[in-house]
Protein backbone atom coordinates (compact mmCIF):
# COMPACT_ATOMS: atom_id res chain seq x y z
CA UNK A 1 0.00 0.00 0.00
CA UNK A 2 1.38 3.40 -0.93
CA UNK A 3 1.92 5.93 1.84
CA UNK A 4 -0.80 8.43 2.62
CA UNK A 5 -0.22 11.71 0.81
CA UNK A 6 -0.97 14.97 2.60
CA UNK A 7 -0.83 18.67 1.83
CA UNK A 8 -0.35 21.79 3.90
CA UNK A 9 -2.46 24.89 3.43
CA UNK A 10 -3.32 28.11 5.21
CA UNK A 11 -6.86 29.46 5.40
CA UNK A 12 -7.23 33.15 6.23
CA UNK A 13 -9.88 34.69 8.44
CA UNK A 14 -9.12 38.37 8.23
CA UNK A 15 -5.80 38.72 10.02
CA UNK A 16 -6.01 35.22 11.49
CA UNK A 17 -4.23 32.35 9.71
CA UNK A 18 -5.22 28.76 10.38
CA UNK A 19 -2.66 26.24 9.15
CA UNK A 20 -3.88 22.80 8.12
CA UNK A 21 -2.38 19.44 7.40
CA UNK A 22 -5.00 17.65 5.29
CA UNK A 23 -5.19 14.74 2.92
CA UNK A 24 -3.83 15.61 -0.52
CA UNK A 25 -7.28 14.99 -2.04
CA UNK A 26 -10.39 12.87 -1.59
CA UNK A 27 -8.80 9.87 -3.32
CA UNK A 28 -6.47 9.00 -0.43
CA UNK A 29 -7.04 5.82 1.55
CA UNK A 30 -5.17 3.96 4.26
CA UNK A 31 -6.75 1.50 6.67
CA UNK A 32 -3.87 -0.86 7.49
CA UNK A 33 -5.50 -2.50 10.51
CA UNK A 34 -9.03 -2.46 9.12
CA UNK A 35 -10.19 -0.15 11.91
CA UNK A 36 -12.34 2.00 9.64
CA UNK A 37 -13.79 -1.06 7.92
CA UNK A 38 -14.87 -2.44 11.30
CA UNK A 39 -16.68 0.85 11.91
CA UNK A 40 -18.51 0.55 8.59
CA UNK A 41 -16.43 3.24 6.83
CA UNK A 42 -15.88 2.26 3.19
CA UNK A 43 -12.78 3.05 1.14
CA UNK A 44 -14.84 5.60 -0.83
CA UNK A 45 -15.96 7.50 2.29
CA UNK A 46 -12.69 7.10 4.22
CA UNK A 47 -11.03 10.29 2.85
CA UNK A 48 -14.03 12.58 3.36
CA UNK A 49 -12.98 13.59 6.89
CA UNK A 50 -9.57 14.79 5.77
CA UNK A 51 -10.22 17.52 3.23
CA UNK A 52 -11.70 21.00 3.57
CA UNK A 53 -15.25 21.33 2.24
CA UNK A 54 -17.07 24.56 1.40
CA UNK A 55 -19.68 23.99 4.12
CA UNK A 56 -16.85 23.72 6.65
CA UNK A 57 -15.41 27.02 5.47
CA UNK A 58 -18.82 28.67 5.78
CA UNK A 59 -19.20 27.39 9.35
CA UNK A 60 -15.72 28.59 10.32
CA UNK A 61 -16.33 32.06 8.88
CA UNK A 62 -19.69 32.20 10.66
CA UNK A 63 -17.92 31.45 13.93
CA UNK A 64 -15.32 34.20 13.41
CA UNK A 65 -17.30 36.77 15.42
CA UNK A 66 -19.98 34.54 16.96
CA UNK A 67 -20.68 35.23 20.63
CA UNK A 68 -18.88 32.44 22.49
CA UNK A 69 -18.68 34.12 25.89
CA UNK A 70 -19.21 31.59 28.67
CA UNK A 71 -20.29 28.86 26.25
CA UNK A 72 -19.15 25.26 26.27
CA UNK A 73 -19.03 24.35 22.57
CA UNK A 74 -19.16 21.02 20.72
CA UNK A 75 -18.29 20.54 17.06
CA UNK A 76 -20.09 17.44 15.79
CA UNK A 77 -18.56 15.57 12.85
CA UNK A 78 -15.55 17.87 12.97
CA UNK A 79 -13.67 16.17 10.11
CA UNK A 80 -10.39 17.98 9.67
CA UNK A 81 -11.45 20.37 12.46
CA UNK A 82 -11.16 23.77 10.76
CA UNK A 83 -13.86 25.43 12.89
CA UNK A 84 -12.56 23.87 16.10
CA UNK A 85 -9.09 25.21 15.32
CA UNK A 86 -10.46 28.69 14.67
CA UNK A 87 -12.47 28.66 17.90
CA UNK A 88 -9.42 27.37 19.74
CA UNK A 89 -7.54 30.40 18.43
CA UNK A 90 -10.34 32.53 19.90
CA UNK A 91 -9.72 30.77 23.25
CA UNK A 92 -13.15 29.16 23.19
CA UNK A 93 -14.10 26.19 25.36
CA UNK A 94 -14.29 23.85 22.36
CA UNK A 95 -14.63 20.07 22.24
CA UNK A 96 -14.58 18.12 18.97
CA UNK A 97 -16.00 14.75 17.98
CA UNK A 98 -16.05 12.61 14.86
CA UNK A 99 -16.68 8.97 13.96
CA UNK A 100 -13.57 8.57 11.83
CA UNK A 101 -10.63 6.81 13.56
CA UNK A 102 -8.06 9.24 12.11
CA UNK A 103 -9.87 12.52 12.86
CA UNK A 104 -8.42 12.84 16.35
CA UNK A 105 -4.86 12.29 15.14
CA UNK A 106 -5.15 14.94 12.43
CA UNK A 107 -6.76 17.36 14.89
CA UNK A 108 -3.91 16.96 17.36
CA UNK A 109 -1.31 17.55 14.66
CA UNK A 110 -3.15 20.63 13.43
CA UNK A 111 -3.42 22.02 16.98
CA UNK A 112 0.36 21.67 17.23
CA UNK A 113 0.78 23.23 13.78
CA UNK A 114 -1.10 26.31 15.02
CA UNK A 115 0.65 26.39 18.42
CA UNK A 116 -2.77 26.05 20.04
CA UNK A 117 -3.91 24.68 23.35
CA UNK A 118 -5.21 21.11 23.60
CA UNK A 119 -8.67 20.50 22.07
CA UNK A 120 -10.57 17.70 23.84
CA UNK A 121 -11.63 15.10 21.28
CA UNK A 122 -13.77 11.97 21.52
CA UNK A 123 -14.36 9.51 18.72
CA UNK A 124 -18.01 8.53 18.92
CA UNK A 125 -21.00 7.82 16.71
CA UNK A 126 -24.39 9.50 16.85
CA UNK A 127 -26.04 6.25 17.89
CA UNK A 128 -23.68 5.85 20.86
CA UNK A 129 -25.19 6.72 24.23
CA UNK A 130 -22.23 5.93 26.47
CA UNK A 131 -19.80 8.68 25.51
CA UNK A 132 -18.30 11.05 28.07
CA UNK A 133 -18.93 14.32 26.27
CA UNK A 134 -21.45 15.85 28.69
CA UNK A 135 -23.69 18.86 27.98
CA UNK A 136 -23.03 21.94 25.85
CA UNK A 137 -24.35 25.48 25.41
CA UNK A 138 -23.52 25.65 21.68
CA UNK A 139 -23.40 22.71 19.26
CA UNK A 140 -22.13 23.22 15.71
CA UNK A 141 -21.47 21.20 12.57
CA UNK A 142 -21.31 21.31 8.79
CA UNK A 143 -22.54 18.99 6.03
CA UNK A 144 -23.82 16.38 8.47
CA UNK A 145 -27.11 15.27 6.90
CA UNK A 146 -25.83 12.91 4.22
CA UNK A 147 -28.64 10.36 4.47
CA UNK A 148 -32.28 10.36 5.53
CA UNK A 149 -31.41 8.18 8.53
CA UNK A 150 -29.12 10.92 9.83
CA UNK A 151 -32.16 13.10 10.61
CA UNK A 152 -33.12 11.04 13.65
CA UNK A 153 -29.59 10.04 14.64
CA UNK A 154 -28.17 13.57 14.64
CA UNK A 155 -31.16 15.27 16.27
CA UNK A 156 -31.21 12.72 19.07
CA UNK A 157 -27.44 13.01 19.57
CA UNK A 158 -27.76 16.79 19.81
CA UNK A 159 -30.66 16.50 22.25
CA UNK A 160 -28.60 14.12 24.38
CA UNK A 161 -25.78 16.66 24.67
CA UNK A 162 -27.68 19.97 24.71
CA UNK A 163 -28.14 22.05 27.82
CA UNK A 164 -31.80 22.98 28.55
CA UNK A 165 -30.91 26.38 27.06
CA UNK A 166 -28.83 25.72 23.96
CA UNK A 167 -27.92 27.09 20.53
CA UNK A 168 -27.22 24.86 17.53
CA UNK A 169 -25.66 25.99 14.25
CA UNK A 170 -25.70 23.64 11.26
CA UNK A 171 -24.37 24.54 7.81
CA UNK A 172 -26.15 22.39 5.24
CA UNK A 173 -24.99 22.49 1.58
CA UNK A 174 -28.42 21.43 0.33
CA UNK A 175 -28.64 17.66 0.47
CA UNK A 176 -32.41 17.78 0.96
CA UNK A 177 -32.72 16.57 4.55
CA UNK A 178 -32.68 19.79 6.57
CA UNK A 179 -36.49 20.26 6.55
CA UNK A 180 -37.29 16.92 8.26
CA UNK A 181 -34.31 17.53 10.55
CA UNK A 182 -35.78 20.86 11.65
CA UNK A 183 -39.13 19.18 12.31
CA UNK A 184 -37.41 16.59 14.45
CA UNK A 185 -35.50 19.30 16.33
CA UNK A 186 -38.82 21.03 17.04
CA UNK A 187 -39.96 17.95 18.96
CA UNK A 188 -37.03 18.60 21.31
CA UNK A 189 -38.12 22.20 21.85
CA UNK A 190 -35.90 23.96 19.30
CA UNK A 191 -37.07 26.89 17.21
CA UNK A 192 -35.06 27.66 14.10
CA UNK A 193 -34.27 30.19 11.43
CA UNK A 194 -32.18 29.80 8.30
CA UNK A 195 -30.38 32.02 5.84
CA UNK A 196 -27.71 31.92 3.19
CA UNK A 197 -24.28 33.24 4.16
CA UNK A 198 -24.03 36.90 3.21
CA UNK A 199 -20.41 36.84 2.06
CA UNK A 200 -18.74 33.89 0.38
CA UNK A 201 -15.94 35.52 -1.57
CA UNK A 202 -13.55 33.03 0.06
CA UNK A 203 -15.24 30.20 -1.91
CA UNK A 204 -14.39 29.31 -5.49
CA UNK A 205 -18.04 28.77 -6.43
CA UNK A 206 -21.48 29.96 -5.24
CA UNK A 207 -22.76 28.30 -2.06
CA UNK A 208 -26.30 26.98 -2.52
CA UNK A 209 -26.82 25.83 1.04
CA UNK A 210 -28.08 27.36 4.26
CA UNK A 211 -26.90 28.29 7.73
CA UNK A 212 -29.57 26.92 10.07
CA UNK A 213 -29.64 28.19 13.65
CA UNK A 214 -31.67 26.48 16.37
CA UNK A 215 -32.49 27.93 19.79
CA UNK A 216 -34.03 26.44 22.88
mmCIF file with all atom_site columns, N, CA, C and O in Angstrom, residues 9-48:
data_model
loop_
_atom_site.group_PDB
_atom_site.id
_atom_site.type_symbol
_atom_site.label_atom_id
_atom_site.label_alt_id
_atom_site.label_comp_id
_atom_site.label_asym_id
_atom_site.label_entity_id
_atom_site.label_seq_id
_atom_site.pdbx_PDB_ins_code
_atom_site.Cartn_x
_atom_site.Cartn_y
_atom_site.Cartn_z
_atom_site.occupancy
_atom_site.B_iso_or_equiv
_atom_site.pdbx_formal_charge
_atom_site.auth_seq_id
_atom_site.auth_comp_id
_atom_site.auth_asym_id
_atom_site.auth_atom_id
_atom_site.pdbx_PDB_model_num
ATOM 1   N N  . UNK A 1 9  ? -1.819  23.689 3.959  1.00 0.00 ? 9  UNK A N  1
ATOM 2   C CA . UNK A 1 9  ? -2.456  24.891 3.430  1.00 0.00 ? 9  UNK A CA 1
ATOM 3   C C  . UNK A 1 9  ? -2.773  25.842 4.574  1.00 0.00 ? 9  UNK A C  1
ATOM 4   O O  . UNK A 1 9  ? -2.833  25.436 5.741  1.00 0.00 ? 9  UNK A O  1
ATOM 5   N N  . UNK A 1 10 ? -2.961  27.087 4.229  1.00 0.00 ? 10 UNK A N  1
ATOM 6   C CA . UNK A 1 10 ? -3.323  28.106 5.209  1.00 0.00 ? 10 UNK A CA 1
ATOM 7   C C  . UNK A 1 10 ? -4.626  28.751 4.771  1.00 0.00 ? 10 UNK A C  1
ATOM 8   O O  . UNK A 1 10 ? -4.762  29.162 3.618  1.00 0.00 ? 10 UNK A O  1
ATOM 9   N N  . UNK A 1 11 ? -5.577  28.817 5.677  1.00 0.00 ? 11 UNK A N  1
ATOM 10  C CA . UNK A 1 11 ? -6.859  29.463 5.400  1.00 0.00 ? 11 UNK A CA 1
ATOM 11  C C  . UNK A 1 11 ? -6.931  30.732 6.233  1.00 0.00 ? 11 UNK A C  1
ATOM 12  O O  . UNK A 1 11 ? -6.703  30.700 7.453  1.00 0.00 ? 11 UNK A O  1
ATOM 13  N N  . UNK A 1 12 ? -7.238  31.836 5.586  1.00 0.00 ? 12 UNK A N  1
ATOM 14  C CA . UNK A 1 12 ? -7.227  33.146 6.230  1.00 0.00 ? 12 UNK A CA 1
ATOM 15  C C  . UNK A 1 12 ? -8.621  33.563 6.683  1.00 0.00 ? 12 UNK A C  1
ATOM 16  O O  . UNK A 1 12 ? -9.595  33.384 5.962  1.00 0.00 ? 12 UNK A O  1
ATOM 17  N N  . UNK A 1 13 ? -8.660  34.103 7.881  1.00 0.00 ? 13 UNK A N  1
ATOM 18  C CA . UNK A 1 13 ? -9.880  34.694 8.438  1.00 0.00 ? 13 UNK A CA 1
ATOM 19  C C  . UNK A 1 13 ? -9.521  36.106 8.880  1.00 0.00 ? 13 UNK A C  1
ATOM 20  O O  . UNK A 1 13 ? -9.135  36.321 10.034 1.00 0.00 ? 13 UNK A O  1
ATOM 21  N N  . UNK A 1 14 ? -9.603  37.031 7.931  1.00 0.00 ? 14 UNK A N  1
ATOM 22  C CA . UNK A 1 14 ? -9.119  38.374 8.230  1.00 0.00 ? 14 UNK A CA 1
ATOM 23  C C  . UNK A 1 14 ? -7.617  38.333 8.479  1.00 0.00 ? 14 UNK A C  1
ATOM 24  O O  . UNK A 1 14 ? -6.847  37.891 7.624  1.00 0.00 ? 14 UNK A O  1
ATOM 25  N N  . UNK A 1 15 ? -7.206  38.731 9.677  1.00 0.00 ? 15 UNK A N  1
ATOM 26  C CA . UNK A 1 15 ? -5.797  38.720 10.016 1.00 0.00 ? 15 UNK A CA 1
ATOM 27  C C  . UNK A 1 15 ? -5.372  37.434 10.728 1.00 0.00 ? 15 UNK A C  1
ATOM 28  O O  . UNK A 1 15 ? -4.220  37.311 11.162 1.00 0.00 ? 15 UNK A O  1
ATOM 29  N N  . UNK A 1 16 ? -6.297  36.481 10.824 1.00 0.00 ? 16 UNK A N  1
ATOM 30  C CA . UNK A 1 16 ? -6.007  35.216 11.486 1.00 0.00 ? 16 UNK A CA 1
ATOM 31  C C  . UNK A 1 16 ? -5.711  34.148 10.431 1.00 0.00 ? 16 UNK A C  1
ATOM 32  O O  . UNK A 1 16 ? -6.483  33.956 9.493  1.00 0.00 ? 16 UNK A O  1
ATOM 33  N N  . UNK A 1 17 ? -4.597  33.457 10.590 1.00 0.00 ? 17 UNK A N  1
ATOM 34  C CA . UNK A 1 17 ? -4.229  32.353 9.711  1.00 0.00 ? 17 UNK A CA 1
ATOM 35  C C  . UNK A 1 17 ? -4.394  31.035 10.452 1.00 0.00 ? 17 UNK A C  1
ATOM 36  O O  . UNK A 1 17 ? -3.876  30.876 11.566 1.00 0.00 ? 17 UNK A O  1
ATOM 37  N N  . UNK A 1 18 ? -5.116  30.099 9.846  1.00 0.00 ? 18 UNK A N  1
ATOM 38  C CA . UNK A 1 18 ? -5.223  28.757 10.382 1.00 0.00 ? 18 UNK A CA 1
ATOM 39  C C  . UNK A 1 18 ? -4.493  27.811 9.432  1.00 0.00 ? 18 UNK A C  1
ATOM 40  O O  . UNK A 1 18 ? -4.826  27.715 8.249  1.00 0.00 ? 18 UNK A O  1
ATOM 41  N N  . UNK A 1 19 ? -3.482  27.147 9.953  1.00 0.00 ? 19 UNK A N  1
ATOM 42  C CA . UNK A 1 19 ? -2.665  26.236 9.153  1.00 0.00 ? 19 UNK A CA 1
ATOM 43  C C  . UNK A 1 19 ? -3.217  24.820 9.277  1.00 0.00 ? 19 UNK A C  1
ATOM 44  O O  . UNK A 1 19 ? -3.565  24.377 10.373 1.00 0.00 ? 19 UNK A O  1
ATOM 45  N N  . UNK A 1 20 ? -3.265  24.125 8.153  1.00 0.00 ? 20 UNK A N  1
ATOM 46  C CA . UNK A 1 20 ? -3.880  22.804 8.124  1.00 0.00 ? 20 UNK A CA 1
ATOM 47  C C  . UNK A 1 20 ? -2.991  21.776 7.429  1.00 0.00 ? 20 UNK A C  1
ATOM 48  O O  . UNK A 1 20 ? -2.423  22.036 6.364  1.00 0.00 ? 20 UNK A O  1
ATOM 49  N N  . UNK A 1 21 ? -2.913  20.633 8.052  1.00 0.00 ? 21 UNK A N  1
ATOM 50  C CA . UNK A 1 21 ? -2.384  19.436 7.398  1.00 0.00 ? 21 UNK A CA 1
ATOM 51  C C  . UNK A 1 21 ? -3.597  18.592 7.044  1.00 0.00 ? 21 UNK A C  1
ATOM 52  O O  . UNK A 1 21 ? -4.322  18.127 7.923  1.00 0.00 ? 21 UNK A O  1
ATOM 53  N N  . UNK A 1 22 ? -3.836  18.399 5.765  1.00 0.00 ? 22 UNK A N  1
ATOM 54  C CA . UNK A 1 22 ? -4.998  17.654 5.291  1.00 0.00 ? 22 UNK A CA 1
ATOM 55  C C  . UNK A 1 22 ? -4.543  16.524 4.382  1.00 0.00 ? 22 UNK A C  1
ATOM 56  O O  . UNK A 1 22 ? -3.362  16.405 4.032  1.00 0.00 ? 22 UNK A O  1
ATOM 57  N N  . UNK A 1 23 ? -5.480  15.694 3.977  1.00 0.00 ? 23 UNK A N  1
ATOM 58  C CA . UNK A 1 23 ? -5.188  14.745 2.915  1.00 0.00 ? 23 UNK A CA 1
ATOM 59  C C  . UNK A 1 23 ? -4.940  15.510 1.615  1.00 0.00 ? 23 UNK A C  1
ATOM 60  O O  . UNK A 1 23 ? -5.485  16.598 1.403  1.00 0.00 ? 23 UNK A O  1
ATOM 61  N N  . UNK A 1 24 ? -4.147  14.951 0.754  1.00 0.00 ? 24 UNK A N  1
ATOM 62  C CA . UNK A 1 24 ? -3.832  15.612 -0.519 1.00 0.00 ? 24 UNK A CA 1
ATOM 63  C C  . UNK A 1 24 ? -5.096  15.849 -1.340 1.00 0.00 ? 24 UNK A C  1
ATOM 64  O O  . UNK A 1 24 ? -5.277  16.890 -1.959 1.00 0.00 ? 24 UNK A O  1
ATOM 65  N N  . UNK A 1 25 ? -6.004  14.866 -1.332 1.00 0.00 ? 25 UNK A N  1
ATOM 66  C CA . UNK A 1 25 ? -7.278  14.988 -2.043 1.00 0.00 ? 25 UNK A CA 1
ATOM 67  C C  . UNK A 1 25 ? -8.218  13.919 -1.505 1.00 0.00 ? 25 UNK A C  1
ATOM 68  O O  . UNK A 1 25 ? -7.878  13.184 -0.574 1.00 0.00 ? 25 UNK A O  1
ATOM 69  N N  . UNK A 1 26 ? -9.404  13.823 -2.097 1.00 0.00 ? 26 UNK A N  1
ATOM 70  C CA . UNK A 1 26 ? -10.388 12.868 -1.593 1.00 0.00 ? 26 UNK A CA 1
ATOM 71  C C  . UNK A 1 26 ? -10.275 11.496 -2.249 1.00 0.00 ? 26 UNK A C  1
ATOM 72  O O  . UNK A 1 26 ? -11.227 10.715 -2.249 1.00 0.00 ? 26 UNK A O  1
ATOM 73  N N  . UNK A 1 27 ? -9.070  11.194 -2.775 1.00 0.00 ? 27 UNK A N  1
ATOM 74  C CA . UNK A 1 27 ? -8.799  9.869  -3.317 1.00 0.00 ? 27 UNK A CA 1
ATOM 75  C C  . UNK A 1 27 ? -7.854  9.067  -2.420 1.00 0.00 ? 27 UNK A C  1
ATOM 76  O O  . UNK A 1 27 ? -7.548  7.916  -2.719 1.00 0.00 ? 27 UNK A O  1
ATOM 77  N N  . UNK A 1 28 ? -7.400  9.679  -1.324 1.00 0.00 ? 28 UNK A N  1
ATOM 78  C CA . UNK A 1 28 ? -6.468  8.997  -0.432 1.00 0.00 ? 28 UNK A CA 1
ATOM 79  C C  . UNK A 1 28 ? -7.195  7.930  0.388  1.00 0.00 ? 28 UNK A C  1
ATOM 80  O O  . UNK A 1 28 ? -8.373  8.070  0.701  1.00 0.00 ? 28 UNK A O  1
ATOM 81  N N  . UNK A 1 29 ? -6.461  6.888  0.740  1.00 0.00 ? 29 UNK A N  1
ATOM 82  C CA . UNK A 1 29 ? -7.044  5.821  1.554  1.00 0.00 ? 29 UNK A CA 1
ATOM 83  C C  . UNK A 1 29 ? -5.942  5.035  2.234  1.00 0.00 ? 29 UNK A C  1
ATOM 84  O O  . UNK A 1 29 ? -4.944  4.666  1.604  1.00 0.00 ? 29 UNK A O  1
ATOM 85  N N  . UNK A 1 30 ? -6.117  4.785  3.527  1.00 0.00 ? 30 UNK A N  1
ATOM 86  C CA . UNK A 1 30 ? -5.167  3.955  4.256  1.00 0.00 ? 30 UNK A CA 1
ATOM 87  C C  . UNK A 1 30 ? -5.854  3.410  5.515  1.00 0.00 ? 30 UNK A C  1
ATOM 88  O O  . UNK A 1 30 ? -6.181  4.164  6.421  1.00 0.00 ? 30 UNK A O  1
ATOM 89  N N  . UNK A 1 31 ? -6.070  2.138  5.528  1.00 0.00 ? 31 UNK A N  1
ATOM 90  C CA . UNK A 1 31 ? -6.749  1.497  6.666  1.00 0.00 ? 31 UNK A CA 1
ATOM 91  C C  . UNK A 1 31 ? -6.031  0.179  6.952  1.00 0.00 ? 31 UNK A C  1
ATOM 92  O O  . UNK A 1 31 ? -6.591  -0.902 6.808  1.00 0.00 ? 31 UNK A O  1
ATOM 93  N N  . UNK A 1 32 ? -4.757  0.301  7.374  1.00 0.00 ? 32 UNK A N  1
ATOM 94  C CA . UNK A 1 32 ? -3.873  -0.860 7.493  1.00 0.00 ? 32 UNK A CA 1
ATOM 95  C C  . UNK A 1 32 ? -4.430  -1.931 8.425  1.00 0.00 ? 32 UNK A C  1
ATOM 96  O O  . UNK A 1 32 ? -4.326  -3.120 8.145  1.00 0.00 ? 32 UNK A O  1
ATOM 97  N N  . UNK A 1 33 ? -5.001  -1.535 9.531  1.00 0.00 ? 33 UNK A N  1
ATOM 98  C CA . UNK A 1 33 ? -5.500  -2.496 10.507 1.00 0.00 ? 33 UNK A CA 1
ATOM 99  C C  . UNK A 1 33 ? -6.985  -2.782 10.371 1.00 0.00 ? 33 UNK A C  1
ATOM 100 O O  . UNK A 1 33 ? -7.571  -3.482 11.210 1.00 0.00 ? 33 UNK A O  1
ATOM 101 N N  . UNK A 1 34 ? -7.607  -2.227 9.339  1.00 0.00 ? 34 UNK A N  1
ATOM 102 C CA . UNK A 1 34 ? -9.025  -2.458 9.115  1.00 0.00 ? 34 UNK A CA 1
ATOM 103 C C  . UNK A 1 34 ? -9.933  -1.811 10.145 1.00 0.00 ? 34 UNK A C  1
ATOM 104 O O  . UNK A 1 34 ? -11.093 -2.197 10.287 1.00 0.00 ? 34 UNK A O  1
ATOM 105 N N  . UNK A 1 35 ? -9.404  -0.790 10.850 1.00 0.00 ? 35 UNK A N  1
ATOM 106 C CA . UNK A 1 35 ? -10.195 -0.155 11.909 1.00 0.00 ? 35 UNK A CA 1
ATOM 107 C C  . UNK A 1 35 ? -11.414 0.550  11.341 1.00 0.00 ? 35 UNK A C  1
ATOM 108 O O  . UNK A 1 35 ? -12.520 0.435  11.883 1.00 0.00 ? 35 UNK A O  1
ATOM 109 N N  . UNK A 1 36 ? -11.215 1.291  10.253 1.00 0.00 ? 36 UNK A N  1
ATOM 110 C CA . UNK A 1 36 ? -12.340 1.999  9.640  1.00 0.00 ? 36 UNK A CA 1
ATOM 111 C C  . UNK A 1 36 ? -13.362 1.021  9.077  1.00 0.00 ? 36 UNK A C  1
ATOM 112 O O  . UNK A 1 36 ? -14.570 1.227  9.207  1.00 0.00 ? 36 UNK A O  1
ATOM 113 N N  . UNK A 1 37 ? -12.872 -0.061 8.473  1.00 0.00 ? 37 UNK A N  1
ATOM 114 C CA . UNK A 1 37 ? -13.790 -1.065 7.918  1.00 0.00 ? 37 UNK A CA 1
ATOM 115 C C  . UNK A 1 37 ? -14.667 -1.650 9.015  1.00 0.00 ? 37 UNK A C  1
ATOM 116 O O  . UNK A 1 37 ? -15.865 -1.867 8.813  1.00 0.00 ? 37 UNK A O  1
ATOM 117 N N  . UNK A 1 38 ? -14.092 -1.900 10.186 1.00 0.00 ? 38 UNK A N  1
ATOM 118 C CA . UNK A 1 38 ? -14.866 -2.439 11.299 1.00 0.00 ? 38 UNK A CA 1
ATOM 119 C C  . UNK A 1 38 ? -15.949 -1.472 11.755 1.00 0.00 ? 38 UNK A C  1
ATOM 120 O O  . UNK A 1 38 ? -16.977 -1.883 12.291 1.00 0.00 ? 38 UNK A O  1
ATOM 121 N N  . UNK A 1 39 ? -15.707 -0.173 11.537 1.00 0.00 ? 39 UNK A N  1
ATOM 122 C CA . UNK A 1 39 ? -16.684 0.851  11.912 1.00 0.00 ? 39 UNK A CA 1
ATOM 123 C C  . UNK A 1 39 ? -17.707 1.106  10.805 1.00 0.00 ? 39 UNK A C  1
ATOM 124 O O  . UNK A 1 39 ? -18.581 1.958  10.948 1.00 0.00 ? 39 UNK A O  1
ATOM 125 N N  . UNK A 1 40 ? -17.572 0.388  9.694  1.00 0.00 ? 40 UNK A N  1
ATOM 126 C CA . UNK A 1 40 ? -18.508 0.555  8.589  1.00 0.00 ? 40 UNK A CA 1
ATOM 127 C C  . UNK A 1 40 ? -18.149 1.682  7.639  1.00 0.00 ? 40 UNK A C  1
ATOM 128 O O  . UNK A 1 40 ? -18.988 2.136  6.856  1.00 0.00 ? 40 UNK A O  1
ATOM 129 N N  . UNK A 1 41 ? -16.882 2.151  7.697  1.00 0.00 ? 41 UNK A N  1
ATOM 130 C CA . UNK A 1 41 ? -16.425 3.238  6.830  1.00 0.00 ? 41 UNK A CA 1
ATOM 131 C C  . UNK A 1 41 ? -15.780 2.623  5.596  1.00 0.00 ? 41 UNK A C  1
ATOM 132 O O  . UNK A 1 41 ? -14.752 1.951  5.687  1.00 0.00 ? 41 UNK A O  1
ATOM 133 N N  . UNK A 1 42 ? -16.370 2.850  4.430  1.00 0.00 ? 42 UNK A N  1
ATOM 134 C CA . UNK A 1 42 ? -15.878 2.265  3.190  1.00 0.00 ? 42 UNK A CA 1
ATOM 135 C C  . UNK A 1 42 ? -14.646 3.006  2.690  1.00 0.00 ? 42 UNK A C  1
ATOM 136 O O  . UNK A 1 42 ? -14.335 4.105  3.136  1.00 0.00 ? 42 UNK A O  1
ATOM 137 N N  . UNK A 1 43 ? -13.956 2.397  1.729  1.00 0.00 ? 43 UNK A N  1
ATOM 138 C CA . UNK A 1 43 ? -12.779 3.046  1.142  1.00 0.00 ? 43 UNK A CA 1
ATOM 139 C C  . UNK A 1 43 ? -13.168 4.340  0.426  1.00 0.00 ? 43 UNK A C  1
ATOM 140 O O  . UNK A 1 43 ? -12.391 5.298  0.385  1.00 0.00 ? 43 UNK A O  1
ATOM 141 N N  . UNK A 1 44 ? -14.390 4.392  -0.121 1.00 0.00 ? 44 UNK A N  1
ATOM 142 C CA . UNK A 1 44 ? -14.841 5.595  -0.828 1.00 0.00 ? 44 UNK A CA 1
ATOM 143 C C  . UNK A 1 44 ? -15.107 6.749  0.131  1.00 0.00 ? 44 UNK A C  1
ATOM 144 O O  . UNK A 1 44 ? -14.842 7.910  -0.187 1.00 0.00 ? 44 UNK A O  1
ATOM 145 N N  . UNK A 1 45 ? -15.636 6.439  1.325  1.00 0.00 ? 45 UNK A N  1
ATOM 146 C CA . UNK A 1 45 ? -15.957 7.497  2.287  1.00 0.00 ? 45 UNK A CA 1
ATOM 147 C C  . UNK A 1 45 ? -14.803 7.790  3.246  1.00 0.00 ? 45 UNK A C  1
ATOM 148 O O  . UNK A 1 45 ? -14.830 8.803  3.939  1.00 0.00 ? 45 UNK A O  1
ATOM 149 N N  . UNK A 1 46 ? -13.804 6.935  3.285  1.00 0.00 ? 46 UNK A N  1
ATOM 150 C CA . UNK A 1 46 ? -12.691 7.096  4.218  1.00 0.00 ? 46 UNK A CA 1
ATOM 151 C C  . UNK A 1 46 ? -12.037 8.479  4.123  1.00 0.00 ? 46 UNK A C  1
ATOM 152 O O  . UNK A 1 46 ? -11.767 9.105  5.139  1.00 0.00 ? 46 UNK A O  1
ATOM 153 N N  . UNK A 1 47 ? -11.759 9.017  2.921  1.00 0.00 ? 47 UNK A N  1
ATOM 154 C CA . UNK A 1 47 ? -11.027 10.294 2.851  1.00 0.00 ? 47 UNK A CA 1
ATOM 155 C C  . UNK A 1 47 ? -11.863 11.527 3.167  1.00 0.00 ? 47 UNK A C  1
ATOM 156 O O  . UNK A 1 47 ? -11.300 12.629 3.302  1.00 0.00 ? 47 UNK A O  1
ATOM 157 N N  . UNK A 1 48 ? -13.172 11.404 3.287  1.00 0.00 ? 48 UNK A N  1
ATOM 158 C CA . UNK A 1 48 ? -14.029 12.583 3.359  1.00 0.00 ? 48 UNK A CA 1
ATOM 159 C C  . UNK A 1 48 ? -13.749 13.440 4.590  1.00 0.00 ? 48 UNK A C  1
ATOM 160 O O  . UNK A 1 48 ? -13.943 14.658 4.569  1.00 0.00 ? 48 UNK A O  1
#
